[in-house]
Amino acid sequence: MIIIFQSVIDHFIQYAQEQYPNESCGILVSSLDDQHINEFIPIPNQSLNPGHEFEFEPSAFIQALYQIEGVKKEWIGVIHSHPTSKAYPSFIDIQNWFYPKLSYWIYSCLENQLKAYTIVKEKVREIPYRIL
């Protein structure tokens, strides 16, 4: 089971509200010693269709990866919002997912609901999580 801090969820929801009506996105990070998600790093969405999909801005994404590597943290997952749909991966989400070992989180602004998944070879499976 994945453990995520409430402060991380609150930070992401605030960011999603600021980016609305576009999808917001970023990465989820943990300390190497406990594997609890304790940080959200926002990454600008550079998609040409930002209300319906996300694409990390490359330089911000690379900078985030260097940032977590330098402080001995680990990239645990990706999180993004669905402004007008449910917290379930869209066809585009599934097609564009290339990290089967990472968790995939979606926050539905429409339903105020957060869900976590794994996506492996286009198969979606919801995974449980606990909030601290």
CSV table of C-alpha atoms in Angstrom, one decimal:
chain,number,residue,atom,x,y,z
A,1,MET,CA,0.0,0.0,0.0
A,2,ILE,CA,1.2,3.5,-0.9
A,3,ILE,CA,1.3,6.1,1.8
A,4,ILE,CA,0.8,9.8,1.0
A,5,PHE,CA,0.8,12.8,3.3
A,6,GLN,CA,-2.3,15.0,3.4
A,7,SER,CA,-0.1,18.0,2.9
A,8,VAL,CA,1.0,16.6,-0.5
A,9,ILE,CA,-2.7,16.2,-1.5
A,10,ASP,CA,-3.5,19.7,-0.3
A,11,HIS,CA,-0.6,21.2,-2.3
A,12,PHE,CA,-1.7,19.4,-5.5
A,13,ILE,CA,-5.3,20.4,-5.1
A,14,GLN,CA,-4.4,24.0,-4.6
A,15,TYR,CA,-2.2,23.8,-7.7
A,16,ALA,CA,-4.9,22.2,-9.7
A,17,GLN,CA,-7.4,24.9,-8.7
A,18,GLU,CA,-4.9,27.6,-9.9
A,19,GLN,CA,-4.4,25.8,-13.2
A,20,TYR,CA,-8.1,25.2,-13.8
A,21,PRO,CA,-9.6,24.8,-16.5
A,22,ASN,CA,-6.4,23.2,-17.7
A,23,GLU,CA,-4.9,19.9,-16.5
A,24,SER,CA,-2.2,20.4,-13.9
A,25,CYS,CA,0.6,18.0,-13.5
A,26,GLY,CA,3.7,17.1,-11.6
A,27,ILE,CA,5.7,14.4,-9.9
A,28,LEU,CA,5.4,12.7,-6.5
A,29,VAL,CA,8.5,12.2,-4.4
A,30,SER,CA,9.5,10.3,-1.3
A,31,SER,CA,12.5,10.0,0.9
A,32,LEU,CA,14.5,6.9,0.2
A,33,ASP,CA,14.3,5.7,3.8
A,34,ASP,CA,10.6,5.4,4.2
A,35,GLN,CA,8.9,5.3,0.7
A,36,HIS,CA,6.1,7.6,1.9
A,37,ILE,CA,5.0,10.2,-0.7
A,38,ASN,CA,6.0,13.5,1.1
A,39,GLU,CA,6.5,15.9,-1.7
A,40,PHE,CA,4.7,17.2,-4.9
A,41,ILE,CA,6.8,19.0,-7.5
A,42,PRO,CA,4.6,20.9,-10.0
A,43,ILE,CA,5.7,20.8,-13.6
A,44,PRO,CA,4.1,23.2,-16.1
A,45,ASN,CA,1.7,21.6,-18.7
A,46,GLN,CA,2.9,22.4,-22.2
A,47,SER,CA,0.2,20.4,-24.0
A,48,LEU,CA,-1.3,22.1,-27.1
A,49,ASN,CA,-4.7,20.8,-25.7
A,50,PRO,CA,-4.1,21.6,-21.9
A,51,GLY,CA,-7.8,21.3,-21.0
A,52,HIS,CA,-7.8,17.6,-22.0
A,53,GLU,CA,-4.3,16.3,-21.7
A,54,PHE,CA,-0.9,17.0,-20.1
A,55,GLU,CA,2.6,17.1,-21.3
A,56,PHE,CA,5.5,18.0,-19.0
A,57,GLU,CA,7.5,21.0,-19.9
A,58,PRO,CA,10.9,19.3,-20.6
A,59,SER,CA,13.3,21.6,-18.9
A,60,ALA,CA,11.2,21.8,-15.7
A,61,PHE,CA,10.9,18.0,-15.7
A,62,ILE,CA,14.6,17.5,-16.0
A,63,GLN,CA,15.3,20.1,-13.3
A,64,ALA,CA,12.8,18.3,-11.0
A,65,LEU,CA,14.6,14.9,-11.6
A,66,TYR,CA,18.0,16.5,-10.8
A,67,GLN,CA,16.5,18.2,-7.7
A,68,ILE,CA,15.3,14.9,-6.2
A,69,GLU,CA,18.5,13.0,-7.1
A,70,GLY,CA,20.7,15.6,-5.4
A,71,VAL,CA,18.9,15.2,-2.1
A,72,LYS,CA,18.6,11.4,-2.1
A,73,LYS,CA,14.9,11.2,-2.8
A,74,GLU,CA,13.0,9.0,-5.2
A,75,TRP,CA,10.5,9.7,-7.9
A,76,ILE,CA,7.4,7.6,-6.9
A,77,GLY,CA,4.7,8.7,-9.3
A,78,VAL,CA,3.0,11.2,-11.6
A,79,ILE,CA,-0.1,13.2,-10.6
A,80,HIS,CA,-2.4,15.2,-12.8
A,81,SER,CA,-5.9,16.6,-12.7
A,82,HIS,CA,-9.0,15.9,-14.8
A,83,PRO,CA,-10.8,19.3,-14.7
A,84,THR,CA,-14.1,18.0,-16.2
A,85,SER,CA,-14.0,14.2,-16.0
A,86,LYS,CA,-13.6,11.3,-13.5
A,87,ALA,CA,-10.4,10.2,-11.8
A,88,TYR,CA,-9.8,7.4,-14.3
A,89,PRO,CA,-7.0,7.3,-17.0
A,90,SER,CA,-8.2,8.5,-20.4
A,91,PHE,CA,-7.2,6.7,-23.6
A,92,ILE,CA,-4.6,9.4,-24.1
A,93,ASP,CA,-3.3,8.9,-20.5
A,94,ILE,CA,-2.9,5.2,-21.1
A,95,GLN,CA,-1.3,5.6,-24.5
A,96,ASN,CA,1.2,8.2,-23.2
A,97,TRP,CA,2.3,6.3,-20.1
A,98,PHE,CA,5.9,4.9,-20.3
A,99,TYR,CA,6.7,4.3,-16.6
A,100,PRO,CA,5.1,1.0,-15.5
A,101,LYS,CA,7.0,1.0,-12.2
A,102,LEU,CA,5.6,4.3,-11.1
A,103,SER,CA,2.2,5.1,-9.6
A,104,TYR,CA,-0.2,7.2,-11.7
A,105,TRP,CA,-2.5,9.5,-9.8
A,106,ILE,CA,-5.5,11.4,-11.0
A,107,TYR,CA,-7.4,14.1,-9.2
A,108,SER,CA,-10.9,14.8,-10.5
A,109,CYS,CA,-11.8,18.4,-10.0
A,110,LEU,CA,-15.4,17.5,-11.1
A,111,GLU,CA,-15.8,14.9,-8.3
A,112,ASN,CA,-13.2,16.2,-5.8
A,113,GLN,CA,-11.7,12.6,-5.9
A,114,LEU,CA,-8.1,11.3,-6.0
A,115,LYS,CA,-7.3,7.8,-7.2
A,116,ALA,CA,-4.0,6.0,-7.8
A,117,TYR,CA,-3.3,3.4,-10.5
A,118,THR,CA,-0.6,1.3,-12.1
A,119,ILE,CA,-0.6,1.1,-15.9
A,120,VAL,CA,1.4,-1.8,-17.4
A,121,LYS,CA,1.1,-2.6,-21.1
A,122,GLU,CA,-2.1,-0.6,-21.3
A,123,LYS,CA,-3.7,-2.5,-18.4
A,124,VAL,CA,-5.0,-0.2,-15.7
A,125,ARG,CA,-5.3,-1.3,-12.1
A,126,GLU,CA,-6.4,0.8,-9.2
A,127,ILE,CA,-4.1,0.7,-6.2
A,128,PRO,CA,-5.0,1.4,-2.6
A,129,TYR,CA,-3.3,4.2,-0.7
A,130,ARG,CA,-3.4,5.6,2.8
A,131,ILE,CA,-3.3,9.2,3.8
A,132,LEU,CA,-1.2,10.4,6.8
